[in-house]
Amino acid sequence: MLHDLELISVGKTYPDGTVAVSDFDLQVEKGEFVAFLGPSGCGKSTTLRMIAGFEDITNGEVLMMGHNMTQVPPEKRPTSMIFQNYALFPHMNVRENVAFGLDVKGMPKAERDRKVDRILDMFDLDPVADRKADKLSGGQRQRIALARGLVVEPEILLLDEPLGALDANLRRIIQNELKLLQRELGITFIFVTHAQSEALGLSDRVVVMSNGVVEQISPPQQLYRRPETPFVADFIGSNTLIEGKSAGAGAPGFGRLDSPVGMIEGIGQGNETLAVIPAEAFRIVPQNTDGEIILSGTLTDRKLVGAVGHLNVRLADNREIAVEVSADRPEVQALTFGAPVTLGVDPSSVTLIHA
Ligand code: ADP
């Protein structure tokens, strides 16, 4: 089966010796929404630019629908890219901005106008079609950028932090629109972001990157529930990581994990292991509870936000961990600062990974 996009061991070393991306492997199906997520400088934009053809590839290959694109210039690729700052031409009006990509392709005027009219209508931009791009609001500029990217009818739309310049409210609105649009058009989206909620909320699969390396590629829920590397466990969600040695059937040194737990393949007896415990896997239990994973500490902070109680608990080794519990529970409301807290953990929410 042909993939819409395939990266085979793609790498980029900049002329100054910076290794921005190494051995990036990815296969994307038609109509998938894939997010590249990671901290600033981890190589997300470089990878996106290599897919677009704006950046040469040092190693590996980029294939689209089975065709090798590695040497193909950007305008000949079935891609369109939307930049964070939108890269609109301020002196051109909205219509001219949107028509730009079609003009570059040398499309006959009648056909061009038909396509531009249709897309302006789709994005509710017809009332401002004759205005200069720099005379419009952030949300409108965002829509122009999307319209300009889509009017050329790409197979793959590449979006580089496209919502970064918007305020939180507008960002939420446009996130919804983007998701609906992507479903409606059935176009493949590759979306770069450093915002976890955006990646997890919008995409079918998330590629988590760190230091130019792919850490994990998973659907959002799986990424959240079953991180595979220490970086992902630390970066996604709010997890407590506990080190130990596996004692066979998955028992790190702090207690027993008898019930089924997610476990990375290949963890054997005596392996250095991290138990990853999501903040919401904890429960407050009576002090003499037995038979499940127990951690003890003292309460250092408690915030009740709606239905969720956000607690900070200092463990015996002085480390503070984040705990999320139901704010309505009497044992949560009874907690006082500095008081001892005993936490039980549901073993089925714990994941064991290589340390
Ligand atoms: P991200 O998009 O995840 O923030 P980038 O892809 O922009 O990361 O950058 C990855 C790494 O490559 C960083 O260390 C960055 O400083 C470096 N880098 C990016 N562009 C260049 C360039 N033109 N020349 C040299 N190094 C670069």
Short mmCIF file of C-alpha atoms and ligand atoms in Angstrom, two decimals:
data_model
loop_
_atom_site.label_atom_id
_atom_site.label_comp_id
_atom_site.label_asym_id
_atom_site.label_seq_id
_atom_site.Cartn_x
_atom_site.Cartn_y
_atom_site.Cartn_z
CA MET A 1 0.00 0.00 0.00
CA LEU A 2 1.22 3.47 -0.89
CA HIS A 3 1.50 5.97 1.93
CA ASP A 4 0.54 9.58 1.38
CA LEU A 5 3.81 10.53 2.99
CA GLU A 6 6.76 8.42 3.97
CA LEU A 7 9.99 9.55 5.62
CA ILE A 8 12.77 7.01 5.48
CA SER A 9 15.63 7.61 7.88
CA VAL A 10 15.53 11.36 7.19
CA GLY A 11 18.27 13.46 8.74
CA LYS A 12 19.47 17.05 8.64
CA THR A 13 22.82 18.48 9.64
CA TYR A 14 23.11 22.23 9.07
CA PRO A 15 26.31 23.58 7.50
CA ASP A 16 27.49 24.81 10.92
CA GLY A 17 27.43 21.21 12.16
CA THR A 18 24.13 21.38 14.10
CA VAL A 19 22.43 18.01 13.88
CA ALA A 20 18.80 19.12 13.79
CA VAL A 21 17.14 15.80 12.90
CA SER A 22 18.37 12.19 12.82
CA ASP A 23 16.87 8.97 11.46
CA PHE A 24 13.30 10.19 11.25
CA ASP A 25 11.00 7.38 10.06
CA LEU A 26 7.31 7.99 9.53
CA GLN A 27 4.47 6.66 7.39
CA VAL A 28 1.33 8.76 7.04
CA GLU A 29 -1.93 7.56 5.50
CA LYS A 30 -4.24 9.63 3.32
CA GLY A 31 -6.40 11.96 5.42
CA GLU A 32 -4.44 11.50 8.63
CA PHE A 33 -3.85 14.42 10.99
CA VAL A 34 -0.36 14.04 12.40
CA ALA A 35 1.16 16.45 14.93
CA PHE A 36 4.88 16.95 15.52
CA LEU A 37 5.22 17.84 19.19
CA GLY A 38 8.28 18.72 21.22
CA PRO A 39 10.12 21.54 22.95
CA SER A 40 11.57 24.44 21.03
CA GLY A 41 14.65 23.46 19.03
CA CYS A 42 13.88 19.72 18.84
CA GLY A 43 13.74 19.72 15.03
CA LYS A 44 10.01 19.96 14.26
CA SER A 45 10.20 22.87 11.81
CA THR A 46 13.30 21.54 10.13
CA THR A 47 11.47 18.26 9.44
CA LEU A 48 8.43 20.11 8.12
CA ARG A 49 10.59 22.25 5.86
CA MET A 50 12.32 19.13 4.53
CA ILE A 51 8.90 17.65 3.70
CA ALA A 52 7.95 20.91 1.95
CA GLY A 53 11.26 20.97 0.08
CA PHE A 54 12.43 24.29 1.55
CA GLU A 55 15.32 22.56 3.26
CA ASP A 56 17.73 20.05 1.72
CA ILE A 57 17.90 16.64 3.29
CA THR A 58 21.29 15.42 4.50
CA ASN A 59 20.31 11.75 4.72
CA GLY A 60 17.33 9.62 3.86
CA GLU A 61 14.37 9.99 1.54
CA VAL A 62 10.97 11.67 1.41
CA LEU A 63 8.27 9.84 -0.56
CA MET A 64 4.78 11.05 -1.43
CA MET A 65 2.25 8.60 -2.83
CA GLY A 66 5.21 6.33 -3.45
CA HIS A 67 7.17 8.90 -5.51
CA ASN A 68 10.59 9.94 -4.33
CA MET A 69 10.42 13.71 -3.72
CA THR A 70 13.88 14.17 -2.29
CA GLN A 71 15.14 16.14 -5.31
CA VAL A 72 11.80 17.71 -6.30
CA PRO A 73 11.48 21.50 -5.74
CA PRO A 74 8.75 22.78 -3.37
CA GLU A 75 6.39 24.08 -6.07
CA LYS A 76 6.36 20.66 -7.76
CA ARG A 77 5.43 18.82 -4.56
CA PRO A 78 1.79 18.07 -3.70
CA THR A 79 2.21 20.06 -0.51
CA SER A 80 1.29 23.49 0.75
CA MET A 81 2.76 25.14 3.81
CA ILE A 82 1.25 27.55 6.33
CA PHE A 83 3.72 29.51 8.43
CA GLN A 84 3.35 30.76 11.97
CA ASN A 85 3.50 34.41 10.93
CA TYR A 86 1.32 33.53 7.89
CA ALA A 87 3.83 35.18 5.52
CA LEU A 88 1.06 37.21 3.89
CA PHE A 89 2.01 39.98 1.46
CA PRO A 90 0.93 43.16 3.28
CA HIS A 91 0.69 45.27 0.11
CA MET A 92 -1.60 42.76 -1.61
CA ASN A 93 -5.28 42.50 -0.87
CA VAL A 94 -6.88 39.31 0.42
CA ARG A 95 -7.88 38.05 -3.01
CA GLU A 96 -4.39 38.62 -4.43
CA ASN A 97 -2.82 36.87 -1.45
CA VAL A 98 -5.04 33.86 -1.91
CA ALA A 99 -4.52 33.78 -5.68
CA PHE A 100 -0.76 33.94 -5.34
CA GLY A 101 -0.08 30.18 -5.35
CA LEU A 102 -2.27 29.69 -8.43
CA ASP A 103 -0.50 32.53 -10.25
CA VAL A 104 2.85 30.89 -9.51
CA LYS A 105 1.50 27.74 -11.15
CA GLY A 106 0.45 29.82 -14.17
CA MET A 107 -3.22 28.87 -13.92
CA PRO A 108 -5.51 30.51 -16.51
CA LYS A 109 -7.31 33.54 -15.07
CA ALA A 110 -10.89 32.25 -15.31
CA GLU A 111 -10.09 29.01 -13.54
CA ARG A 112 -8.01 30.86 -10.95
CA ASP A 113 -10.83 33.29 -10.16
CA ARG A 114 -13.32 30.47 -9.83
CA LYS A 115 -11.13 28.64 -7.31
CA VAL A 116 -10.33 31.81 -5.37
CA ASP A 117 -14.01 32.80 -5.15
CA ARG A 118 -14.95 29.39 -3.87
CA ILE A 119 -12.32 29.35 -1.15
CA LEU A 120 -12.99 32.97 -0.07
CA ASP A 121 -16.62 31.98 0.35
CA MET A 122 -15.70 28.88 2.32
CA PHE A 123 -13.63 30.93 4.78
CA ASP A 124 -16.13 33.82 5.00
CA LEU A 125 -13.52 36.12 3.52
CA ASP A 126 -15.56 37.50 0.60
CA PRO A 127 -16.65 40.63 2.53
CA VAL A 128 -12.99 41.60 3.02
CA ALA A 129 -11.65 40.29 -0.30
CA ASP A 130 -10.46 43.72 -1.47
CA ARG A 131 -8.86 44.80 1.78
CA LYS A 132 -5.11 44.81 2.30
CA ALA A 133 -3.96 41.85 4.37
CA ASP A 134 -2.33 44.03 7.04
CA LYS A 135 -5.66 45.75 7.75
CA LEU A 136 -7.27 42.61 9.16
CA SER A 137 -7.58 40.89 12.52
CA GLY A 138 -5.45 37.95 13.66
CA GLY A 139 -8.27 35.49 13.07
CA GLN A 140 -8.91 36.81 9.58
CA ARG A 141 -5.22 36.69 8.71
CA GLN A 142 -5.16 33.11 9.92
CA ARG A 143 -8.07 32.28 7.59
CA ILE A 144 -6.35 33.96 4.66
CA ALA A 145 -3.26 31.85 5.30
CA LEU A 146 -5.39 28.70 5.37
CA ALA A 147 -7.28 29.73 2.25
CA ARG A 148 -4.03 30.44 0.46
CA GLY A 149 -2.63 27.06 1.48
CA LEU A 150 -5.74 25.15 0.43
CA VAL A 151 -6.61 26.93 -2.81
CA VAL A 152 -3.82 25.07 -4.62
CA GLU A 153 -5.55 21.80 -3.59
CA PRO A 154 -2.58 20.12 -1.96
CA GLU A 155 -2.58 16.44 -1.04
CA ILE A 156 -0.71 17.32 2.13
CA LEU A 157 -1.06 20.53 4.14
CA LEU A 158 1.94 21.42 6.30
CA LEU A 159 1.22 23.75 9.21
CA ASP A 160 4.05 25.27 11.24
CA GLU A 161 2.64 26.47 14.59
CA PRO A 162 -0.24 28.06 12.68
CA LEU A 163 -2.13 29.15 15.80
CA GLY A 164 0.85 30.51 17.72
CA ALA A 165 0.02 34.15 17.05
CA LEU A 166 -3.59 33.93 18.23
CA ASP A 167 -4.96 34.62 21.70
CA ALA A 168 -6.32 31.68 23.70
CA ASN A 169 -9.98 32.18 22.77
CA LEU A 170 -9.44 32.56 19.07
CA ARG A 171 -7.01 29.69 19.17
CA ARG A 172 -9.73 27.38 20.53
CA ILE A 173 -12.21 28.50 17.90
CA ILE A 174 -9.77 28.03 15.05
CA GLN A 175 -8.65 24.65 16.42
CA ASN A 176 -12.23 23.44 16.09
CA GLU A 177 -12.56 24.88 12.61
CA LEU A 178 -9.30 23.31 11.57
CA LYS A 179 -10.35 19.87 12.70
CA LEU A 180 -13.73 20.12 10.96
CA LEU A 181 -12.08 21.41 7.82
CA GLN A 182 -9.56 18.60 7.78
CA ARG A 183 -12.31 15.95 8.15
CA GLU A 184 -14.40 17.59 5.47
CA LEU A 185 -11.59 17.88 2.93
CA GLY A 186 -9.94 14.56 3.74
CA ILE A 187 -6.52 16.16 3.19
CA THR A 188 -3.48 14.93 5.10
CA PHE A 189 -2.38 17.48 7.72
CA ILE A 190 1.07 17.62 9.27
CA PHE A 191 0.93 20.07 12.13
CA VAL A 192 3.89 21.38 14.13
CA THR A 193 3.28 22.57 17.67
CA HIS A 194 4.97 22.82 21.04
CA ALA A 195 1.56 22.92 22.77
CA GLN A 196 0.66 19.53 24.15
CA SER A 197 -3.08 20.19 24.38
CA GLU A 198 -3.17 21.21 20.74
CA ALA A 199 -1.35 18.10 19.55
CA LEU A 200 -3.38 15.75 21.72
CA GLY A 201 -6.69 17.44 20.98
CA LEU A 202 -6.41 17.74 17.21
CA SER A 203 -4.41 14.89 15.80
CA ASP A 204 -4.91 11.23 14.97
CA ARG A 205 -1.30 10.52 15.82
CA VAL A 206 1.40 12.48 17.59
CA VAL A 207 5.12 12.31 16.84
CA VAL A 208 6.98 13.37 19.99
CA MET A 209 10.47 14.68 19.28
CA SER A 210 13.37 15.58 21.50
CA ASN A 211 16.83 16.72 20.40
CA GLY A 212 16.26 15.83 16.77
CA VAL A 213 15.13 12.30 17.56
CA VAL A 214 11.68 10.73 17.40
CA GLU A 215 10.79 9.52 20.88
CA GLN A 216 7.38 8.00 20.20
CA ILE A 217 4.67 7.94 17.53
CA SER A 218 1.23 7.10 18.92
CA PRO A 219 -2.41 8.12 18.93
CA PRO A 220 -2.99 10.77 21.63
CA GLN A 221 -4.68 8.49 24.16
CA GLN A 222 -1.98 5.89 23.90
CA LEU A 223 0.73 8.51 24.20
CA TYR A 224 -0.93 9.76 27.34
CA ARG A 225 -1.69 6.36 28.86
CA ARG A 226 1.34 4.42 27.71
CA PRO A 227 4.45 6.55 27.31
CA GLU A 228 7.37 4.53 25.99
CA THR A 229 10.39 6.61 26.97
CA PRO A 230 11.44 8.63 30.04
CA PHE A 231 11.27 11.82 27.94
CA VAL A 232 7.66 11.20 26.88
CA ALA A 233 6.66 10.18 30.42
CA ASP A 234 8.05 13.47 31.69
CA PHE A 235 6.82 15.68 28.83
CA ILE A 236 3.25 14.43 28.35
CA GLY A 237 0.64 14.81 31.07
CA SER A 238 1.65 15.02 34.70
CA ASN A 239 3.37 11.84 35.75
CA THR A 240 5.33 10.70 38.76
CA LEU A 241 8.35 8.64 37.75
CA ILE A 242 9.67 6.13 40.24
CA GLU A 243 12.91 4.29 39.70
CA GLY A 244 13.40 0.70 40.61
CA LYS A 245 14.63 -2.63 39.49
CA SER A 246 12.21 -5.02 37.92
CA ALA A 247 11.84 -8.10 40.09
CA GLY A 248 10.38 -10.32 37.44
CA ALA A 249 6.69 -9.86 36.85
CA GLY A 250 7.00 -6.11 36.93
CA ALA A 251 7.66 -5.10 40.52
CA PRO A 252 9.80 -1.99 41.00
CA GLY A 253 11.41 -1.47 44.36
CA PHE A 254 8.74 0.63 46.04
CA GLY A 255 5.92 -1.84 46.15
CA ARG A 256 4.31 -4.57 44.21
CA LEU A 257 2.64 -4.27 40.86
CA ASP A 258 0.65 -7.46 40.76
CA SER A 259 -2.22 -6.45 38.54
CA PRO A 260 -1.76 -6.01 34.83
CA VAL A 261 0.28 -2.96 33.97
CA GLY A 262 1.44 -1.54 30.70
CA MET A 263 4.97 -2.71 30.19
CA ILE A 264 7.47 -1.91 27.51
CA GLU A 265 8.73 -5.02 25.81
CA GLY A 266 11.97 -6.47 27.02
CA ILE A 267 11.89 -5.41 30.67
CA GLY A 268 13.32 -8.42 32.45
CA GLN A 269 14.29 -9.22 35.98
CA GLY A 270 16.86 -6.84 37.41
CA ASN A 271 16.44 -4.21 34.68
CA GLU A 272 16.60 -0.57 35.70
CA THR A 273 12.97 0.43 35.39
CA LEU A 274 10.82 3.52 35.71
CA ALA A 275 7.26 3.19 36.92
CA VAL A 276 5.19 5.96 35.34
CA ILE A 277 2.21 6.98 37.45
CA PRO A 278 -0.26 9.53 36.05
CA ALA A 279 -1.38 12.22 38.50
CA GLU A 280 -4.96 10.99 38.31
CA ALA A 281 -4.07 7.35 39.13
CA PHE A 282 -3.59 8.23 42.81
CA ARG A 283 -6.23 7.84 45.50
CA ILE A 284 -6.12 8.95 49.10
CA VAL A 285 -6.32 5.80 51.22
CA PRO A 286 -6.32 5.08 54.97
CA GLN A 287 -2.85 4.78 56.48
CA ASN A 288 -3.01 1.07 57.18
CA THR A 289 -4.09 0.08 53.69
CA ASP A 290 -2.35 -2.95 52.27
CA GLY A 291 -2.15 -4.79 49.02
CA GLU A 292 -1.71 -2.01 46.46
CA ILE A 293 1.06 0.41 45.66
CA ILE A 294 1.34 2.81 48.55
CA LEU A 295 3.27 6.07 48.74
CA SER A 296 3.33 8.26 51.85
CA GLY A 297 4.11 11.90 52.20
CA THR A 298 2.83 15.19 53.48
CA LEU A 299 0.45 17.61 51.84
CA THR A 300 2.18 20.79 50.62
CA ASP A 301 -0.53 22.27 48.42
CA ARG A 302 -4.17 21.76 47.59
CA LYS A 303 -6.22 23.56 44.97
CA LEU A 304 -9.78 22.58 44.26
CA VAL A 305 -10.62 23.60 40.69
CA GLY A 306 -14.18 22.62 39.88
CA ALA A 307 -14.44 18.86 40.16
CA VAL A 308 -10.69 18.29 40.35
CA GLY A 309 -8.49 18.54 43.42
CA HIS A 310 -4.87 19.34 42.53
CA LEU A 311 -2.62 18.22 45.37
CA ASN A 312 1.10 18.45 45.87
CA VAL A 313 2.53 15.78 48.12
CA ARG A 314 6.10 15.72 49.41
CA LEU A 315 7.45 12.17 49.58
CA ALA A 316 10.00 10.82 52.04
CA ASP A 317 12.83 11.51 49.56
CA ASN A 318 11.75 15.17 49.55
CA ARG A 319 10.45 15.11 46.03
CA GLU A 320 7.11 16.77 45.37
CA ILE A 321 4.62 14.97 43.21
CA ALA A 322 1.40 16.12 41.55
CA VAL A 323 -1.78 14.26 42.40
CA GLU A 324 -5.23 14.77 40.91
CA VAL A 325 -8.22 13.51 42.83
CA SER A 326 -11.94 14.10 42.85
CA ALA A 327 -12.54 17.36 44.73
CA ASP A 328 -15.84 16.08 46.11
CA ARG A 329 -14.40 13.20 48.14
CA PRO A 330 -14.64 13.78 51.92
CA GLU A 331 -11.07 12.51 52.47
CA VAL A 332 -9.82 15.18 50.06
CA GLN A 333 -11.76 17.95 51.73
CA ALA A 334 -10.50 16.82 55.12
CA LEU A 335 -6.82 17.20 54.14
CA THR A 336 -4.80 19.88 55.88
CA PHE A 337 -1.44 21.35 54.92
CA GLY A 338 1.51 19.50 56.38
CA ALA A 339 -0.64 16.52 57.30
CA PRO A 340 0.45 12.99 56.40
CA VAL A 341 -1.12 11.64 53.22
CA THR A 342 -1.20 8.03 52.12
CA LEU A 343 -1.64 7.46 48.42
CA GLY A 344 -2.77 4.27 46.77
CA VAL A 345 -2.27 3.68 43.08
CA ASP A 346 -4.36 1.67 40.68
CA PRO A 347 -1.73 -0.67 39.21
CA SER A 348 -3.51 -0.89 35.86
CA SER A 349 -2.73 2.79 35.21
CA VAL A 350 0.99 2.34 35.82
CA THR A 351 3.37 1.86 32.91
CA LEU A 352 6.82 0.35 33.29
CA ILE A 353 9.49 1.63 30.93
CA HIS A 354 13.26 1.29 30.62
CA ALA A 355 14.99 3.85 32.83
P1 ADP B 1 11.79 23.42 16.39
O1 ADP B 1 10.97 23.64 15.19
O2 ADP B 1 11.48 22.11 17.07
O3 ADP B 1 11.79 24.56 17.36
P2 ADP B 1 14.04 23.65 14.58
O4 ADP B 1 13.78 22.64 13.54
O5 ADP B 1 13.72 25.07 14.24
O6 ADP B 1 13.32 23.22 15.93
O7 ADP B 1 15.58 23.59 14.98
C1 ADP B 1 16.25 22.39 15.29
C2 ADP B 1 17.71 22.69 15.60
O8 ADP B 1 18.35 23.16 14.42
C3 ADP B 1 17.91 23.76 16.65
O9 ADP B 1 19.06 23.44 17.39
C4 ADP B 1 18.15 25.02 15.82
O10 ADP B 1 18.92 25.95 16.52
C5 ADP B 1 18.89 24.46 14.64
N1 ADP B 1 18.69 25.24 13.39
C6 ADP B 1 17.51 25.59 12.82
N2 ADP B 1 17.72 26.27 11.67
C7 ADP B 1 19.08 26.36 11.52
C8 ADP B 1 19.93 26.93 10.53
N3 ADP B 1 19.44 27.54 9.45
N4 ADP B 1 21.28 26.80 10.72
C9 ADP B 1 21.79 26.17 11.80
N5 ADP B 1 21.04 25.60 12.75
C10 ADP B 1 19.69 25.69 12.63
#
